[in-house]
Tab-separated table of C-alpha atoms in Angstrom:
chain	number	residue	atom	x	y	z
J	225	MET	CA	152.167	169.199	62.599
J	226	LYS	CA	149.400	170.139	63.963
J	227	ALA	CA	146.106	170.850	60.813
J	228	ARG	CA	143.075	171.076	60.766
J	229	GLU	CA	140.120	171.307	58.016
J	230	ALA	CA	138.665	173.688	56.092
J	231	ASN	CA	135.210	173.531	54.109
J	232	PHE	CA	135.404	175.615	50.938
J	233	ASP	CA	131.802	176.326	49.808
J	234	GLY	CA	130.637	177.015	46.139
J	235	LEU	CA	129.101	180.045	46.073
J	236	VAL	CA	125.341	179.962	43.765
J	237	GLY	CA	125.700	181.147	40.568
J	238	PRO	CA	123.622	183.802	39.354
J	239	THR	CA	122.155	181.574	36.800
J	240	HIS	CA	120.759	178.841	38.915
J	241	ASN	CA	117.718	176.913	37.339
J	242	TYR	CA	116.059	173.919	37.450
J	243	SER	CA	116.724	172.527	33.582
J	244	GLY	CA	116.644	168.738	34.294
J	245	LEU	CA	120.661	168.151	32.689
J	246	SER	CA	121.415	165.329	34.867
J	247	TYR	CA	120.690	162.144	34.308
J	248	GLY	CA	120.743	159.418	37.489
J	249	ASN	CA	120.297	162.239	39.745
J	250	VAL	CA	116.314	161.579	41.049
J	251	ALA	CA	115.841	165.884	42.583
J	252	SER	CA	117.447	166.992	39.203
J	253	ALA	CA	115.035	164.553	37.293
J	254	LYS	CA	112.016	165.647	39.627
J	255	ASN	CA	111.964	169.064	39.431
J	256	GLN	CA	112.994	169.484	36.506
J	257	ALA	CA	111.057	172.835	34.212
J	258	ALA	CA	110.190	174.076	37.916
J	259	PRO	CA	111.159	177.760	38.677
J	260	SER	CA	114.236	178.339	40.473
J	261	ASN	CA	114.954	181.217	43.174
J	262	PRO	CA	118.956	182.435	42.270
J	263	LYS	CA	118.750	184.771	44.985
J	264	GLN	CA	117.310	182.387	48.232
J	265	ALA	CA	120.205	179.620	46.443
J	266	ALA	CA	123.071	181.579	47.090
J	267	LYS	CA	121.484	183.152	50.752
J	268	GLN	CA	120.950	179.835	51.771
J	269	GLY	CA	124.422	178.436	50.870
J	270	LEU	CA	125.968	181.616	52.219
J	271	ASP	CA	123.767	181.463	55.452
J	272	LYS	CA	125.381	177.846	55.735
J	273	MET	CA	129.273	178.973	55.513
J	274	LYS	CA	128.114	182.016	57.753
J	275	ALA	CA	126.963	179.318	60.695
J	276	LEU	CA	130.111	177.014	60.304
J	277	ALA	CA	132.429	179.893	60.129
J	278	ASP	CA	130.567	181.239	63.733
J	279	MET	CA	130.865	178.024	65.201
J	280	GLY	CA	134.751	178.093	65.006
J	281	MET	CA	135.437	175.944	61.930
J	282	LEU	CA	137.435	176.846	58.832
J	283	GLN	CA	135.077	178.193	56.124
J	284	GLY	CA	136.783	178.938	52.701
J	285	VAL	CA	134.165	181.228	49.634
J	286	LEU	CA	134.662	179.673	46.164
J	287	ALA	CA	133.639	181.139	43.330
J	288	PRO	CA	131.643	180.538	40.695
J	289	GLN	CA	131.746	179.655	36.751
J	290	GLU	CA	130.607	181.921	33.938
J	291	ARG	CA	127.669	181.250	32.661
J	292	PRO	CA	125.758	181.731	30.139
J	293	ASP	CA	128.942	179.948	28.890
J	294	VAL	CA	128.984	182.182	25.697
J	295	HIS	CA	132.763	180.630	24.552
J	296	THR	CA	130.785	177.327	24.662
J	297	LEU	CA	128.579	177.895	22.453
J	298	ARG	CA	130.928	179.751	19.944
J	299	ARG	CA	133.238	176.094	19.967
J	300	LEU	CA	129.924	174.487	18.826
J	301	GLY	CA	129.523	177.025	15.758
J	302	PHE	CA	127.271	179.719	17.001
J	303	THR	CA	128.954	183.097	15.800
J	304	GLY	CA	128.169	186.703	15.980
J	305	SER	CA	127.954	188.963	19.040
J	306	ASP	CA	127.474	187.502	22.359
J	307	LYS	CA	123.364	188.559	22.630
J	308	SER	CA	123.327	187.067	18.895
J	309	ILE	CA	124.659	183.498	19.975
J	310	ILE	CA	122.508	183.357	23.003
J	311	GLU	CA	119.712	184.042	21.108
J	312	GLN	CA	120.412	181.718	18.246
J	313	ALA	CA	121.146	179.289	20.843
J	314	ALA	CA	117.750	180.097	21.799
J	315	LYS	CA	116.508	178.988	19.181
J	316	GLN	CA	118.017	176.687	17.380
J	317	ALA	CA	119.101	173.810	20.491
J	318	PRO	CA	117.375	175.073	24.070
J	319	LYS	CA	118.982	172.656	25.822
J	320	VAL	CA	122.617	173.297	24.609
J	321	LEU	CA	121.952	177.045	26.139
J	322	ALA	CA	120.388	175.818	29.214
J	323	ALA	CA	123.520	173.069	29.945
J	324	CYS	CA	125.761	175.959	29.011
J	325	CYS	CA	124.219	177.978	31.524
J	326	SER	CA	123.884	175.255	34.747
J	327	ALA	CA	125.094	176.781	38.118
J	328	SER	CA	125.844	173.456	38.708
J	329	SER	CA	129.499	174.652	39.842
J	330	MET	CA	127.636	175.222	43.276
J	331	TRP	CA	128.081	171.548	44.205
J	332	THR	CA	132.387	171.870	44.331
J	333	ALA	CA	132.215	168.020	45.878
J	334	ASN	CA	132.410	167.802	42.381
J	335	ALA	CA	135.176	170.307	41.577
J	336	ALA	CA	138.325	168.443	42.304
J	337	THR	CA	140.100	165.759	44.576
J	338	VAL	CA	142.117	167.355	47.556
J	339	SER	CA	145.003	165.564	48.770
J	340	PRO	CA	146.763	167.072	51.941
J	341	SER	CA	150.317	167.440	52.505
J	342	ALA	CA	150.923	164.527	55.088
J	343	ASP	CA	149.466	162.370	52.666
J	344	THR	CA	152.003	163.534	49.738
J	345	ALA	CA	155.226	162.641	48.688
J	346	ASP	CA	156.567	166.061	48.301
J	347	GLY	CA	154.628	167.366	51.527
J	348	LYS	CA	152.261	169.957	49.513
J	349	ILE	CA	148.265	170.063	48.969
J	350	HIS	CA	148.033	168.622	45.638
J	351	PHE	CA	144.567	169.241	43.981
J	352	THR	CA	143.478	167.735	40.598
J	353	PRO	CA	140.131	169.778	39.188
J	354	ALA	CA	137.359	167.211	38.262
J	355	ASN	CA	137.044	166.685	34.442
J	356	LEU	CA	133.220	165.187	34.733
J	357	THR	CA	133.057	163.952	31.487
J	358	ASN	CA	129.915	162.412	31.780
J	359	LYS	CA	127.380	165.276	32.007
J	360	PHE	CA	128.140	167.850	29.361
J	361	HIS	CA	127.351	171.101	31.542
J	362	ARG	CA	129.726	170.134	34.049
J	363	SER	CA	132.643	168.453	31.729
J	364	ILE	CA	132.866	172.154	30.626
J	365	GLU	CA	133.708	173.472	34.072
J	366	HIS	CA	137.153	172.283	34.716
J	367	GLU	CA	139.879	174.894	33.135
J	368	VAL	CA	137.813	177.648	34.854
J	369	THR	CA	137.796	175.343	38.184
J	370	GLY	CA	141.272	175.425	37.677
J	371	ARG	CA	142.181	178.786	37.975
J	372	ILE	CA	139.550	179.615	40.418
J	373	LEU	CA	142.010	177.051	42.628
J	374	ARG	CA	144.894	178.520	41.841
J	375	SER	CA	143.861	181.939	42.761
J	376	THR	CA	142.433	180.911	45.984
J	377	PHE	CA	145.674	177.885	46.641
J	378	ALA	CA	148.564	180.513	45.318
J	379	ASP	CA	151.695	179.750	46.614
J	380	PRO	CA	153.606	177.443	45.367
J	381	GLU	CA	155.676	176.274	47.843
J	382	TYR	CA	152.509	174.620	49.334
J	383	PHE	CA	149.822	173.881	46.699
J	384	SER	CA	150.598	171.532	43.585
J	385	HIS	CA	148.026	171.995	40.783
J	386	HIS	CA	147.225	169.599	38.278
J	387	SER	CA	145.272	169.223	34.787
J	388	ALA	CA	142.242	167.572	35.327
J	389	LEU	CA	142.552	163.742	34.017
J	390	PRO	CA	141.888	163.082	29.624
J	391	ALA	CA	138.349	164.191	28.832
J	392	VAL	CA	137.591	161.037	27.900
J	393	GLU	CA	134.673	157.976	29.819
J	394	HIS	CA	137.669	155.824	30.542
J	395	PHE	CA	138.705	158.990	32.859
J	396	GLY	CA	135.990	160.060	34.275
J	397	ASP	CA	136.657	161.752	37.429
J	398	GLU	CA	133.611	163.106	39.389
J	399	GLY	CA	136.087	164.638	42.546
J	400	ALA	CA	136.165	164.595	45.946
J	401	ALA	CA	132.535	163.213	45.902
J	402	ASN	CA	134.003	159.884	45.273
J	403	HIS	CA	136.882	160.898	47.855
J	404	THR	CA	137.556	160.705	51.542
J	405	ARG	CA	140.604	160.489	53.675
J	406	PHE	CA	140.734	159.192	56.821
J	407	CYS	CA	143.211	159.430	59.815
J	408	ASN	CA	143.129	159.905	63.320
J	409	GLU	CA	144.999	163.741	63.523
J	410	TYR	CA	144.599	165.996	60.282
J	411	GLY	CA	148.684	166.485	60.363
J	412	GLU	CA	149.553	162.477	60.535
J	413	HIS	CA	149.590	160.679	57.477
J	414	GLY	CA	145.550	159.447	56.544
J	415	VAL	CA	144.394	156.982	54.273
J	416	GLU	CA	142.541	157.876	51.095
J	417	PHE	CA	139.290	156.582	50.100
J	418	PHE	CA	138.407	156.546	46.156
J	419	VAL	CA	135.333	155.428	45.165
J	420	PHE	CA	134.467	154.402	41.926
J	421	GLY	CA	131.166	152.958	39.554
J	422	ARG	CA	133.082	150.477	36.934
J	423	TYR	CA	136.339	149.437	35.512
J	424	ALA	CA	136.685	151.464	32.239
J	425	PHE	CA	139.518	148.311	30.749
J	426	ASP	CA	137.965	145.646	31.782
J	427	THR	CA	134.369	145.011	31.231
J	428	ARG	CA	134.062	142.110	32.949
J	429	HIS	CA	133.781	143.338	36.390
J	430	PRO	CA	129.460	144.450	37.789
J	431	ALA	CA	128.127	148.144	36.499
J	432	PRO	CA	124.772	149.369	36.307
J	433	LYS	CA	122.233	149.206	33.850
J	434	VAL	CA	119.830	152.142	34.210
J	435	PHE	CA	121.977	154.636	35.043
J	436	PRO	CA	125.442	155.624	34.331
J	437	ALA	CA	128.885	155.198	36.440
J	438	ARG	CA	129.931	158.220	36.111
J	439	HIS	CA	133.755	157.453	37.976
J	440	THR	CA	135.850	154.928	36.650
J	441	PHE	CA	138.806	152.864	38.433
J	442	GLU	CA	140.840	154.155	36.466
J	443	ALA	CA	140.426	157.904	37.701
J	444	CYS	CA	141.122	156.912	41.055
J	445	GLU	CA	144.687	154.981	40.247
J	446	ALA	CA	145.342	158.257	37.892
J	447	VAL	CA	144.860	160.893	40.548
J	448	ALA	CA	146.489	158.794	43.320
J	449	ARG	CA	149.351	158.633	41.159
J	450	LEU	CA	149.229	162.286	40.490
J	451	HIS	CA	149.273	163.359	44.077
J	452	GLN	CA	152.438	160.593	45.253
J	453	LEU	CA	150.338	159.282	47.315
J	454	ASP	CA	151.730	155.481	49.210
J	455	PRO	CA	149.924	152.820	47.489
J	456	ALA	CA	150.223	151.298	51.050
J	457	LYS	CA	147.617	154.370	52.429
J	458	VAL	CA	145.333	154.102	49.522
J	459	VAL	CA	141.783	151.691	49.259
J	460	ILE	CA	139.820	152.090	46.076
J	461	ALA	CA	136.258	150.543	46.180
J	462	GLN	CA	133.593	149.942	43.823
J	463	GLN	CA	130.278	151.380	44.596
J	464	ASN	CA	127.162	148.987	44.445
J	465	PRO	CA	125.924	149.078	41.030
J	466	ASP	CA	122.575	148.328	42.058
J	467	VAL	CA	122.180	151.537	44.458
J	468	ILE	CA	123.675	153.473	41.246
J	469	ASP	CA	120.374	152.844	39.405
J	470	GLN	CA	117.958	154.100	42.209
J	471	GLY	CA	119.527	157.329	42.162
J	472	VAL	CA	123.128	157.159	44.286
J	473	PHE	CA	124.877	158.922	41.170
J	474	HIS	CA	127.775	159.771	43.477
J	475	ASN	CA	129.302	157.865	46.829
J	476	ASP	CA	128.464	160.897	49.321
J	477	VAL	CA	124.629	159.942	48.036
J	478	ILE	CA	125.136	156.754	50.645
J	479	ALA	CA	127.862	157.115	52.397
J	480	VAL	CA	130.614	160.194	54.257
J	481	GLY	CA	133.538	160.156	56.084
J	482	ASN	CA	135.739	162.169	58.319
J	483	LYS	CA	139.053	161.145	60.455
J	484	ASN	CA	138.426	157.297	62.109
J	485	ILE	CA	134.929	157.600	61.595
J	486	LEU	CA	132.541	156.092	58.241
J	487	PHE	CA	129.183	156.383	58.245
J	488	CYS	CA	127.041	154.884	55.271
J	489	HIS	CA	124.234	152.241	54.212
J	490	GLN	CA	125.030	148.904	54.403
J	491	GLN	CA	124.879	148.941	50.432
J	492	ALA	CA	127.286	151.200	49.747
J	493	PHE	CA	129.814	149.158	48.252
J	494	LEU	CA	129.702	145.937	45.726
J	495	ASP	CA	131.867	144.302	48.253
J	496	GLN	CA	131.073	145.596	51.489
J	497	GLN	CA	133.230	143.788	53.622
J	498	GLY	CA	135.983	143.522	52.286
J	499	THR	CA	135.677	147.666	51.754
J	500	TYR	CA	136.050	147.317	55.507
J	501	ARG	CA	138.999	145.414	55.834
J	502	SER	CA	140.995	146.939	54.031
J	503	LEU	CA	140.034	150.315	55.562
J	504	LYS	CA	140.436	148.837	59.194
J	505	GLU	CA	143.714	146.500	57.944
J	506	LYS	CA	145.324	150.408	56.861
J	507	MET	CA	143.912	152.822	59.081
J	508	GLY	CA	144.617	150.209	62.648
J	509	GLU	CA	142.279	150.095	65.835
J	510	GLY	CA	140.215	152.485	66.658
J	511	PHE	CA	138.401	152.736	62.775
J	512	ASN	CA	135.100	153.369	63.252
J	513	ILE	CA	132.429	152.078	61.048
J	514	ILE	CA	128.343	152.853	61.728
J	515	GLU	CA	126.446	151.480	58.861
J	516	VAL	CA	123.158	152.290	58.619
J	517	PRO	CA	121.103	149.269	58.268
J	518	THR	CA	118.242	148.958	55.130
J	519	SER	CA	115.721	147.904	57.564
J	520	ALA	CA	116.159	151.737	59.280
J	521	VAL	CA	116.858	153.747	56.364
J	522	SER	CA	116.314	152.174	52.473
J	523	VAL	CA	118.003	153.149	49.855
J	524	ASP	CA	114.994	155.145	48.639
J	525	ASP	CA	114.707	157.567	51.950
J	526	ALA	CA	118.499	157.582	51.247
J	527	VAL	CA	118.301	158.901	48.257
J	528	THR	CA	115.554	161.458	48.816
J	529	SER	CA	116.352	162.889	52.448
J	530	TYR	CA	120.436	162.819	51.449
J	531	LEU	CA	121.387	161.190	55.106
J	532	PHE	CA	124.756	160.869	53.215
J	533	ASN	CA	124.915	163.789	51.993
J	534	SER	CA	125.755	165.333	55.028
J	535	GLN	CA	128.886	166.888	56.416
J	536	LEU	CA	130.791	165.073	59.180
J	537	ILE	CA	133.039	167.987	60.798
J	538	GLU	CA	135.463	167.512	63.954
J	539	THR	CA	134.080	170.814	65.940
J	540	PRO	CA	136.928	173.256	67.619
J	541	ASN	CA	136.155	171.355	70.409
J	542	GLY	CA	137.009	167.580	69.267
J	543	GLU	CA	133.070	166.719	68.999
J	544	THR	CA	132.007	165.437	65.833
J	545	LEU	CA	128.878	167.634	64.129
J	546	LEU	CA	126.637	165.699	61.645
J	547	VAL	CA	125.234	168.653	59.484
J	548	LEU	CA	121.767	167.482	57.814
J	549	PRO	CA	119.689	168.722	55.502
J	550	GLU	CA	115.805	169.619	56.532
J	551	GLU	CA	114.620	166.816	54.486
J	552	CYS	CA	116.005	164.333	56.967
J	553	ARG	CA	113.974	165.801	59.467
J	554	LYS	CA	110.857	165.371	57.200
J	555	ASN	CA	111.584	161.706	56.757
J	556	ASP	CA	110.201	159.614	59.632
J	557	ASN	CA	112.107	156.791	58.932
J	558	VAL	CA	115.953	158.930	58.836
J	559	TRP	CA	114.754	161.299	61.505
J	560	ARG	CA	114.098	157.761	63.680
J	561	TYR	CA	117.210	156.748	63.644
J	562	VAL	CA	119.162	160.010	63.660
J	563	GLU	CA	117.635	160.128	66.885
J	564	GLN	CA	118.427	156.979	67.778
J	565	LEU	CA	122.348	157.373	66.295
J	566	MET	CA	122.107	160.171	69.012
J	567	ALA	CA	120.866	158.081	71.806
J	568	ASP	CA	123.463	155.685	71.586
J	569	LYS	CA	126.263	157.973	71.362
J	570	ARG	CA	128.388	155.957	68.903
J	571	GLY	CA	130.586	158.770	67.894
J	572	ILE	CA	128.691	161.365	66.323
J	573	ASP	CA	127.977	164.346	69.207
J	574	GLN	CA	125.981	167.060	67.391
J	575	VAL	CA	123.222	166.991	64.873
J	576	LYS	CA	122.846	171.049	62.956
J	577	VAL	CA	119.959	171.158	60.160
J	578	PHE	CA	120.143	173.673	57.387
J	579	ASP	CA	117.051	174.690	54.833
J	580	LEU	CA	119.187	174.215	51.540
J	581	LYS	CA	116.130	173.500	49.711
J	582	GLN	CA	117.245	175.407	46.163
J	583	SER	CA	120.462	173.063	46.026
J	584	MET	CA	118.492	169.968	47.083
J	585	ALA	CA	115.647	170.344	44.713
J	586	ASN	CA	118.250	170.249	42.068
J	587	GLY	CA	119.965	166.990	43.854
J	588	GLY	CA	122.632	168.684	46.242
J	589	GLY	CA	123.080	168.341	50.134
J	590	PRO	CA	125.508	169.866	52.102
J	591	ALA	CA	128.168	167.921	51.553
J	592	CYS	CA	127.898	168.298	47.488
J	593	LEU	CA	128.492	172.110	48.281
J	594	ARG	CA	131.611	171.831	50.089
J	595	LEU	CA	135.247	171.142	49.157
J	596	ARG	CA	137.134	169.811	52.070
J	597	VAL	CA	141.156	171.015	52.156
J	598	VAL	CA	143.530	169.801	55.237
J	599	LEU	CA	145.720	172.731	55.888
J	600	ASN	CA	148.388	173.396	59.144
J	601	GLU	CA	149.493	176.981	60.343
J	602	GLN	CA	151.343	177.926	57.818
J	603	GLU	CA	149.189	176.693	54.931
J	604	VAL	CA	146.001	178.385	56.045
J	605	ARG	CA	148.573	181.044	55.791
J	606	ALA	CA	149.231	180.596	52.548
J	607	VAL	CA	145.638	181.027	51.648
J	608	ASN	CA	144.480	183.641	49.507
J	609	PRO	CA	142.645	185.338	52.881
J	610	SER	CA	139.710	187.381	50.884
J	611	THR	CA	138.301	184.171	50.435
J	612	LEU	CA	137.643	183.152	54.247
J	613	MET	CA	134.499	183.652	56.003
J	614	ASN	CA	134.175	186.213	57.965
J	615	ASP	CA	131.918	188.782	59.394
J	616	GLY	CA	132.937	191.137	56.807
J	617	LEU	CA	132.870	188.948	54.139
J	618	TYR	CA	129.428	187.846	54.897
J	619	GLY	CA	127.720	191.198	54.791
J	620	ARG	CA	129.725	192.087	51.607
J	621	LEU	CA	128.815	188.752	49.362
J	622	SER	CA	124.791	188.859	51.016
J	623	GLN	CA	124.823	192.796	49.406
J	624	TRP	CA	126.082	191.554	46.323
J	625	VAL	CA	123.305	188.744	46.210
J	626	ASP	CA	120.929	191.236	46.855
J	627	LYS	CA	122.482	193.639	44.084
J	628	HIS	CA	122.632	190.980	41.288
J	629	TYR	CA	120.535	187.789	41.782
J	630	ARG	CA	117.217	187.197	40.297
J	631	ASP	CA	113.890	186.411	42.877
J	632	GLN	CA	112.943	183.762	40.122
J	633	MET	CA	113.866	181.924	37.194
J	634	VAL	CA	112.468	179.433	34.746
J	635	GLU	CA	114.265	177.616	31.598
J	636	ALA	CA	113.217	180.131	29.277
J	637	ASP	CA	114.695	183.225	31.101
J	638	LEU	CA	118.139	181.579	29.783
J	639	ALA	CA	117.519	183.049	26.235
J	640	ASP	CA	117.232	186.281	27.917
J	641	PRO	CA	120.668	188.231	26.286
J	642	GLN	CA	120.199	190.851	29.766
J	643	LEU	CA	120.886	187.670	31.798
J	644	LEU	CA	124.057	187.567	30.918
J	645	ASP	CA	125.152	191.340	31.294
J	646	GLU	CA	123.294	190.764	34.577
J	647	SER	CA	126.174	187.621	35.426
J	648	ARG	CA	128.987	189.290	34.076
J	649	ALA	CA	128.885	192.272	35.832
J	650	ALA	CA	127.757	190.272	38.529
J	651	LEU	CA	130.932	187.989	38.694
J	652	ASP	CA	133.185	191.289	37.635
J	653	GLU	CA	132.160	192.414	40.741
J	654	LEU	CA	133.034	188.816	42.849
J	655	THR	CA	136.215	188.490	41.486
J	656	GLN	CA	137.171	191.729	43.600
J	657	ILE	CA	135.979	190.678	46.367
J	658	LEU	CA	137.550	187.731	46.359
J	659	SER	CA	140.619	189.078	44.671
J	660	LEU	CA	141.005	186.081	42.529
J	661	GLY	CA	141.921	188.277	39.538
J	662	SER	CA	140.993	187.672	35.981
J	663	VAL	CA	139.596	184.080	36.418
J	664	TYR	CA	137.003	184.511	33.591
J	665	PRO	CA	136.822	184.137	29.678
J	666	PHE	CA	135.141	187.415	29.730
J	667	GLN	CA	137.993	189.173	31.625
J	668	ARG	CA	140.965	187.868	30.158
């Protein structure tokens, strides 16, 4: 059956700030305590969604989390009214409060792993929310993420939703940031490619020494089982521990793929050639690997520019589009390589650059902001239509951002009890715009 790939981008939440919560993410640490602009961040994300929708791509929106997360603060021993809890947390545990105010759900590449119906034994699209156990501020997302996904992809005839894996480090799961699906045509059976940072139960294998390996081999195996994937169509590869220690905290910081193209750095995988062989064997003739040599783009260049945290998209006319952040154009080595890549005509036909400074300053580029979902024609009709980007939704969401979002935020602002009221008013209205129902704790 004919199918197409949709991109569901995370809408930046009203509490977008730079608290430096993500150890191992260079940009997050570098910009800690800098002022953020939530309104600008949300608008930059919306502009990317609208531009891709205008080009004919199927583009959706995923709602942010409820923040501040008073529910979690109660679980941590703070008591009284909601505003009293925020005041207590600000005085007694300001970093805990910052974690419970994080807008990190904007990076929906970490929301879940998604397998299309062409790959699964029961012929349904499978969703498993990522447990994100390595970072506290992200580990509190998966329950609401699951509700949002169920409200967006609701029809049980087409969509199968799983709970997150057990919330322990042995099954650390970072979602689609470490998962790529290759195919010749979207509606055909594809090859699902899982990348992990370490083995949890076998310490004989190499692992990073400086920064944590967030995703485990065991999590890859578990998700593949849950999604009823054919083992003959699955490749599981280990990320290079040395590049994790240089700030490559997810595979999508060093590699990106789509259809029959893998675009990656020379140092992306622990067994680079073995990984290539496995993918070629399972994909067959015509699998196109575009390897970027270290001599042209260093790992540091890749991390600072987010060349690989790009989107590889098939346009309606069948061309391959590479969506890059503005930072790539500002890096001489990277931009020189991109220009040469286009001149060499190696399988990427177009490049489009977006200003995503607000997201990039916290360590998330174009690929971080989107969750890919392959949908056939019947499945598209089963998606919640209120979440699909068009002129009307873009206008309503732009007005919604203007109405509810602040122009500036620093970490000290998270202690403002008024922020809770502002955020809840915004999210209550958003669930009506997107027809999500009561997905947030304060609504239930």
